[in-house]
Coordinates of C-alpha atoms in Angstrom, one line a residue:
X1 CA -17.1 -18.0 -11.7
X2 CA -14.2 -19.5 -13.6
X3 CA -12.8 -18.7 -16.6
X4 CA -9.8 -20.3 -18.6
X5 CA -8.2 -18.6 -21.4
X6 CA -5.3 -17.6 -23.6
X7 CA -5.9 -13.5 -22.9
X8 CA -8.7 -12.3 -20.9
X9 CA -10.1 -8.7 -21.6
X10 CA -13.2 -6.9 -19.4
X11 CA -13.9 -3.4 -20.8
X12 CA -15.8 -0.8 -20.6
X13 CA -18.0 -0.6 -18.0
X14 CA -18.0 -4.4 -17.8
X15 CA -17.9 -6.5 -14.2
X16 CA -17.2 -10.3 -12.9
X17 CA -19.2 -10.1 -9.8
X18 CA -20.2 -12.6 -6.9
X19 CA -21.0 -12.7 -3.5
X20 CA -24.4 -12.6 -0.8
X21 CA -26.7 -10.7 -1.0
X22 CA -28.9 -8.5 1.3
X23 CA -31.3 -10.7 3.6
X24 CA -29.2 -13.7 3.4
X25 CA -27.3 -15.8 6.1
X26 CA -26.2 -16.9 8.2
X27 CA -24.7 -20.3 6.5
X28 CA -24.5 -19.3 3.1
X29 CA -20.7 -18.8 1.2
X30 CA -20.4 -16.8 -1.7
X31 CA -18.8 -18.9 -5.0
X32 CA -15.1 -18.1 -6.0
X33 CA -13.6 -15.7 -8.7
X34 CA -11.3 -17.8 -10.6
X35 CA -9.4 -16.5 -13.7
X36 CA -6.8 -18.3 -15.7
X37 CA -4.8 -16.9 -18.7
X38 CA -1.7 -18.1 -20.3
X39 CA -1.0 -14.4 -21.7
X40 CA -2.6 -11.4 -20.3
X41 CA -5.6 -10.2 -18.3
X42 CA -6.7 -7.0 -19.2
X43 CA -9.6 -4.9 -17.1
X44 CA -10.2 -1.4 -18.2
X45 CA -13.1 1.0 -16.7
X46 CA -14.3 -2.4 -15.6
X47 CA -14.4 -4.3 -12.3
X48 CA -13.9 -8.2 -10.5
X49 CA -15.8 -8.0 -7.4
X50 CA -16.6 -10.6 -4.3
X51 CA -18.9 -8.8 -1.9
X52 CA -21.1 -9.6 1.2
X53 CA -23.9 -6.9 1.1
X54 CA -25.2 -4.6 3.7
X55 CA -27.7 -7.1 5.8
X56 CA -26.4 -10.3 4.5
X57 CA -24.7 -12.8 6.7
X58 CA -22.2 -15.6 5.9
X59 CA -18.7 -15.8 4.5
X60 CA -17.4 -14.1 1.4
X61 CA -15.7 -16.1 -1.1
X62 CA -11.9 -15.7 -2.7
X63 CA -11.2 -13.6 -5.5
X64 CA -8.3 -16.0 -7.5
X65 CA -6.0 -14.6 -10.4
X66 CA -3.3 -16.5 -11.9
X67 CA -2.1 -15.5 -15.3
X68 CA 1.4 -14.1 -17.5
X69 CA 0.5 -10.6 -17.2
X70 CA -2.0 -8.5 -15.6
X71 CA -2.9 -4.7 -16.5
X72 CA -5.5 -2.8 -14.8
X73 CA -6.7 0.3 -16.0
X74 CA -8.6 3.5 -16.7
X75 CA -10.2 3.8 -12.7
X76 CA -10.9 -0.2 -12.4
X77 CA -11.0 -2.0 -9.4
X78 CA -10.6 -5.7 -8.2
X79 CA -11.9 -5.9 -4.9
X80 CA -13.0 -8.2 -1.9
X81 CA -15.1 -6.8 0.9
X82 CA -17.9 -7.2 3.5
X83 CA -20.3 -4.5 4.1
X84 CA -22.5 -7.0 6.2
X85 CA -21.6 -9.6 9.4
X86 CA -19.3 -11.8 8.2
X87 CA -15.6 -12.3 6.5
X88 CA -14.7 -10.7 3.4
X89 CA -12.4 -13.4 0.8
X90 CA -8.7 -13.3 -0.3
X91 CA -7.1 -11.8 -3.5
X92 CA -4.8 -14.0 -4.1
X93 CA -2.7 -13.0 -8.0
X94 CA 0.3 -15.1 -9.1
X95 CA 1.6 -13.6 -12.6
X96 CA 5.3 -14.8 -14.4
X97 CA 5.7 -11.5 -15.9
X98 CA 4.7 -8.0 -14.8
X99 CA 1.7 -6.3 -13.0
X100 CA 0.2 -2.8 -13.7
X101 CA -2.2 -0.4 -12.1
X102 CA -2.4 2.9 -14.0
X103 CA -4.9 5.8 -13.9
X104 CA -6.8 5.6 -10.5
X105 CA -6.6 1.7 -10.8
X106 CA -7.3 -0.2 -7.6
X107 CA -6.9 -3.4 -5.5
X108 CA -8.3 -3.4 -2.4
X109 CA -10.0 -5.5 0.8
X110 CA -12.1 -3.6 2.5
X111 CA -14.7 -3.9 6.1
X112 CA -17.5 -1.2 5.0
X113 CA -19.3 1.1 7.6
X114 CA -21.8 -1.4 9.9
X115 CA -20.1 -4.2 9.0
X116 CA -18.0 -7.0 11.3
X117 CA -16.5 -9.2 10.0
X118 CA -12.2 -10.0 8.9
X119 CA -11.3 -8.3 6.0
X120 CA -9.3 -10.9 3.4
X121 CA -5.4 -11.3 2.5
X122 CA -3.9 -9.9 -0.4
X123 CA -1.3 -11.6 -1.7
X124 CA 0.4 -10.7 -4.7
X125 CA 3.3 -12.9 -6.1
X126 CA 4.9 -11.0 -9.4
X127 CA 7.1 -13.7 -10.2
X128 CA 11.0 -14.3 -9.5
X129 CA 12.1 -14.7 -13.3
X130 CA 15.6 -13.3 -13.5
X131 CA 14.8 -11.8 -17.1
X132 CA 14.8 -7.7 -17.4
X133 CA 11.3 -7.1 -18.2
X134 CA 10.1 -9.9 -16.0
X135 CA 8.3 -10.1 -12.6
X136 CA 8.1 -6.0 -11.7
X137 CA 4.5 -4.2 -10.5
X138 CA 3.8 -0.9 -10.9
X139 CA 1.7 1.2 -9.4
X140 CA 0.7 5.0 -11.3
X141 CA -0.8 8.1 -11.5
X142 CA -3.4 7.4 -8.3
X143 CA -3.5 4.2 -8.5
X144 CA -3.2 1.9 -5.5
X145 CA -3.6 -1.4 -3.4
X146 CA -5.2 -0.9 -0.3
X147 CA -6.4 -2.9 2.5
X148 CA -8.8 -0.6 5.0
X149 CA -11.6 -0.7 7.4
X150 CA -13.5 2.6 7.4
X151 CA -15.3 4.2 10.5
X152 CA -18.3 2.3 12.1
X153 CA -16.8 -1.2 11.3
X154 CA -15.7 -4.0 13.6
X155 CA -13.0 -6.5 12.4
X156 CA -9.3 -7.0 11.8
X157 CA -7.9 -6.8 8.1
X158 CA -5.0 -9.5 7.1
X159 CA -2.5 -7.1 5.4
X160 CA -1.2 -7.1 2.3
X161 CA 1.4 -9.4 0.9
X162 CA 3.5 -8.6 -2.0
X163 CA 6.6 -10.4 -4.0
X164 CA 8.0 -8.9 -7.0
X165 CA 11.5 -8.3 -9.2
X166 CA 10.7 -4.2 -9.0
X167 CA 8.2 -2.8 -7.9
X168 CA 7.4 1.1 -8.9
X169 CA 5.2 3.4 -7.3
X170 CA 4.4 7.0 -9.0
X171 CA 3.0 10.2 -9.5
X172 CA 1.0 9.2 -6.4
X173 CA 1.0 5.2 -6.5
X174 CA 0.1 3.7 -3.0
X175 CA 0.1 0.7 -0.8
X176 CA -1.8 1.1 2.3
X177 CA -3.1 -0.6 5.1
X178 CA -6.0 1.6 6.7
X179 CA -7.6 1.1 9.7
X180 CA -10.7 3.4 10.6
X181 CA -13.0 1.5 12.9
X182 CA -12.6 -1.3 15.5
X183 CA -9.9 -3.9 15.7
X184 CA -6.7 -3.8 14.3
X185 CA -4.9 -2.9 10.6
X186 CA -2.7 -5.3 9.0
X187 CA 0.6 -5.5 8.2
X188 CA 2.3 -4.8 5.1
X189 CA 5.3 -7.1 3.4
X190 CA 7.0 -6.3 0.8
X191 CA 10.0 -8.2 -0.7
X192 CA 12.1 -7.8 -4.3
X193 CA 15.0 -9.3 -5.5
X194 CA 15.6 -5.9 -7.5
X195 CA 14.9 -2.6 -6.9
X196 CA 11.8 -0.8 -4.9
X197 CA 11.6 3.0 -6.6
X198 CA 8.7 5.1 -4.7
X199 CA 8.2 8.6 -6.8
X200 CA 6.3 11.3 -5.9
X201 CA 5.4 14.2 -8.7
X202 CA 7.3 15.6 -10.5
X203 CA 9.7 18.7 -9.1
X204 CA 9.0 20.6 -12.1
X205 CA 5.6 21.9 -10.9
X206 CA 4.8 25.1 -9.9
X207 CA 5.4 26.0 -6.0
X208 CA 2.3 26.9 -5.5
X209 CA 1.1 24.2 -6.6
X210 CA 0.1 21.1 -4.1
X211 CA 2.0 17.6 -4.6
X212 CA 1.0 14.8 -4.8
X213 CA 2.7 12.0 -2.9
X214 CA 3.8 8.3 -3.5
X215 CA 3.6 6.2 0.0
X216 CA 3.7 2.9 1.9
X217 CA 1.4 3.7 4.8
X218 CA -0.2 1.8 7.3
X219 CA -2.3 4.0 10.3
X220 CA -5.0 3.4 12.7
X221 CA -7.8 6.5 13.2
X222 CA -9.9 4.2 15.3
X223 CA -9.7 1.8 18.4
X224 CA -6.8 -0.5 17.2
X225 CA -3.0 -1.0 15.9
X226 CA -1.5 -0.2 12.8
X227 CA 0.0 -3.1 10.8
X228 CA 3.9 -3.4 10.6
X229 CA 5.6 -2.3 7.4
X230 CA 8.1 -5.0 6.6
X231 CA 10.4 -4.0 3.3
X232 CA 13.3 -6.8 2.1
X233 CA 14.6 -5.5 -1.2
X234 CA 17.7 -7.5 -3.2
X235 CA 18.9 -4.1 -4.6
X236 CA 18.3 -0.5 -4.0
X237 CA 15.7 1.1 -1.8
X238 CA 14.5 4.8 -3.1
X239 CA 12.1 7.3 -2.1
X240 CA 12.5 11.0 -4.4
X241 CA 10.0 13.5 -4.9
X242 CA 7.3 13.5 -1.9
X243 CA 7.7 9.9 -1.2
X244 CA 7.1 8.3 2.0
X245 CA 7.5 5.0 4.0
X246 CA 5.5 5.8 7.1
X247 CA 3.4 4.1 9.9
X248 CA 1.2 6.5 11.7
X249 CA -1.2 6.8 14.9
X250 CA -3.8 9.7 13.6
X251 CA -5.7 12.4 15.7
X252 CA -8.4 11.0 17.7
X253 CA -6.9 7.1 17.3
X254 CA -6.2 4.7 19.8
X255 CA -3.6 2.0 19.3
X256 CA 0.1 1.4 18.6
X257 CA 1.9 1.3 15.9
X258 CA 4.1 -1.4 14.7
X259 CA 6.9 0.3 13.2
X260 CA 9.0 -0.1 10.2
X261 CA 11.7 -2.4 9.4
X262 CA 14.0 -2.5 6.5
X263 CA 16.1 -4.3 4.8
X264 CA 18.4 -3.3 1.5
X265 CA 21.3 -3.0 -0.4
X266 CA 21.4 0.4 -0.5
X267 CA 19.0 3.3 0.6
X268 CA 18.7 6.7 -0.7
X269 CA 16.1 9.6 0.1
X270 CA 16.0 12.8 -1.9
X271 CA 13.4 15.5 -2.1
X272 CA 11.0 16.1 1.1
X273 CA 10.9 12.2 1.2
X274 CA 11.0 10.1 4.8
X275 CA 10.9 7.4 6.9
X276 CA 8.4 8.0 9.6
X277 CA 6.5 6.4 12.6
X278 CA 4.2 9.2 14.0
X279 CA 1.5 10.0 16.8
X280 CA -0.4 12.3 15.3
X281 CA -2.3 13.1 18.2
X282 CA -3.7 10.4 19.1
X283 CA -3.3 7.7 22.1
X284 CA -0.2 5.6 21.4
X285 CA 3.3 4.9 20.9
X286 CA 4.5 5.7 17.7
X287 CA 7.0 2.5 17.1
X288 CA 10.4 1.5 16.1
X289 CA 12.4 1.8 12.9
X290 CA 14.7 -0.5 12.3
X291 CA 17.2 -0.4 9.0
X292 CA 20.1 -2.6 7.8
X293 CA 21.8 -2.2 4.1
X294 CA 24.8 -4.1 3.0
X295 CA 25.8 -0.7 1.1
X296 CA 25.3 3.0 1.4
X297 CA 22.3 5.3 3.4
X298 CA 21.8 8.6 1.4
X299 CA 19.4 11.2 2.5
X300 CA 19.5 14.5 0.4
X301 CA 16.7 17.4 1.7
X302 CA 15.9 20.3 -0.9
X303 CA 15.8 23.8 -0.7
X304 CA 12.2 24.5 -1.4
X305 CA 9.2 24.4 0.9
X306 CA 5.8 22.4 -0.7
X307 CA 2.6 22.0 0.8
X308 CA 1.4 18.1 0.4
X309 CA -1.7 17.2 -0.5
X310 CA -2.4 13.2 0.2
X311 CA -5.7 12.7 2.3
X312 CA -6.2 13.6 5.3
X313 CA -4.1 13.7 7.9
X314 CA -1.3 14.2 5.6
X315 CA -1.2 18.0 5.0
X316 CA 2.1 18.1 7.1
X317 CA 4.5 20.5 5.2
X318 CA 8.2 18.3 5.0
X319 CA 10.5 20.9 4.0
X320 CA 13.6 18.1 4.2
X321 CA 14.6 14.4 3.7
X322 CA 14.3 12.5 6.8
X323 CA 14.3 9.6 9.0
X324 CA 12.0 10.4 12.4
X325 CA 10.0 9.0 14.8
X326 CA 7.8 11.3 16.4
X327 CA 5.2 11.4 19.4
X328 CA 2.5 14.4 19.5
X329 CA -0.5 12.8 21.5
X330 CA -0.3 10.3 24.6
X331 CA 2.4 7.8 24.1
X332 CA 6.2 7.7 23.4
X333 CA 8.0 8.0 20.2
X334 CA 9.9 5.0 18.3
X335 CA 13.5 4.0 18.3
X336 CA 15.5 4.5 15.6
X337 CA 18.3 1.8 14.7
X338 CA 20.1 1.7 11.6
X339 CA 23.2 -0.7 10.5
X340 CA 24.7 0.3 7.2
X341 CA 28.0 -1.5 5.8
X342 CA 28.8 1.2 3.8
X343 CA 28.5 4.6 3.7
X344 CA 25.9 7.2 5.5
X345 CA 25.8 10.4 3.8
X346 CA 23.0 13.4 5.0
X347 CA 22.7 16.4 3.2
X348 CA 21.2 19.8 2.1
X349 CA 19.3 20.1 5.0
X350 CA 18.4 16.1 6.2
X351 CA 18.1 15.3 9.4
X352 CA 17.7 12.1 11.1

């Protein structure tokens, strides 16, 4: 499929689909998703999907976006998977001006239950254009870009790539890489020249009332490693409100993780938010952290205890701001190294 245009739209209910089907194998390729817009691409309560079906065999093709601006909307999905033997495509987006996921909006590569097979790359390049407006992605209210292989598959998934100006993530806005069956997850990299701003919900909610958090996660549950979290960010680093850089071995897994490394100008973490590598219970080492800003580290706790609500696994009640690397199954905790030229500030209860 190809398609060339000034502005793009795919709404309501409406799809861009290709792939194999069941029964067929094991030479065949699925065709290419190619979309080209000099303005904007707009999918809302619609879906772009390249999938290799449950008992089909062969390789899955790419899933291509290149266009000014892209919004995705109102529960859509672009996605790239295999749910049969055989490689799932690449996402590849390349926009000059801004991306947006909104409303339980998601892009994703994903190894379905049965299947083997590698899940694809995605590789998102938001543009460098030093203009205000130009070049951020944001990521709201559920939405999310995900690379996962769920329980019962085989493979290894290629990570997620992502270069923007900004990049936002609230009111539970997510970039994971999941890893659930056999093989390993990938790794996620993230690079802006500006700002990276992860937000959780808002403090204003009852405290009875569960949160909902904003995250850069990648964990194993099944028999391989979780991906390395690489962040380089040009200006300032900030997690507020239930937000959460964190690289995790869950209960039951087996596998290492590969830490988290950092890179800013300056870092500041207010409001149950942290930096973690974990062993949840699992068999594992938890892995490093490693942080360097040219400016200031800030890590500000609160005075209120919230239960978090985020999947499972992630019920864990954080009743300050942190940095911590922490073993609670077979395998040793992570070493924590940080390098700030300026200041290092912890308060109101943070603790590294």
């Amino acid at each position: 499929i190809f398609v060339t245009a000034r502005n793009l739209q795919i709404l309501g209910g409406s799809s861009l689909e290709a792939g194999i089907t069941m029964g067929l194998g094991p030479t065949d390729v699925a065709g290419d998703i190619k979309l080209d817009a000099t303005g904007t691409i707009l999918v809302n309560s619609s879906s772009i999907t390249n999938q290799l079906e449950s008992f089909a065999n062969g390789t899955g093709g790419n899933i291509t976006i290149n266009a000014n601006s892209l919004l995705v909307s109102n529960a859509s999905t672009i996605s790239n998977d295999t749910l049969g033997r055989g490689n799932a495509g690449n996402i590849t987006i390349a926009v000059a001006d801004a991306i947006a996921l909104n409303d339980k909006s998601f892009i994703f590569s994903n190894i379905g239950a049965g299947a083997v097979g590698n899940g694809g790359n995605i590789d998102i390049n938001a543009g460098k254009v030093a203009v205000d407006i130009k070049g951020n992605l944001s990521l709201n209210n559920s939405s999310s870009i995900n690379s996962f292989i769920v329980p019962q598959a085989e493979g290894k998934s290629q990570g997620i790539s992502i270069i923007a100006k900004n990049i936002n993530l609230s009111n539970s806005g997510i970039i994971s890489s999941n890893f659930g069956g056999i093989g390993n997850a990938g790794n996620i990299d993230i690079k802006t020249t500006g700002d990276l701003t992860i937000d959780g919900t808002d403090r204003s909610v009852p405290k009875s009332e569960p949160i909902n958090a904003s995250l850069i996660t990648s964990n194993t549950s099944g028999k391989g490693d979780a991906g390395k979290i690489t962040i380089e960010t040009g200006g300032i680093l900030s997690l507020n409100n239930n937000a959460f850089i964190d690289a995790r071995i869950d209960k039951k897994a087996e596998g290492d993780s590969q830490g988290i490394s950092i890179v800013a100008k300056d870092l500041s973490l207010s409001n149950f938010s942290s930096i973690l590598t974990d062993n949840f219970g699992g068999i594992g080492n938890a892995g490093n952290i490693d942080i360097k800003t040219t400016g200031d580290l800030t890590i500000v706790g609160s005075d209120r205890s919230i239960p978090l609500v985020n999947g499972a696994d992630a019920a864990t009640i954080f009743n300050s701001s942190s940095i911590s690397s922490k073993s609670r199954g077979k395998g040793d905790s992570g070493k924590i190294t940080i390098d700030t030229q300026g200041n290092t500030s912890l308060n109101n209860r943070a603790f590294i």
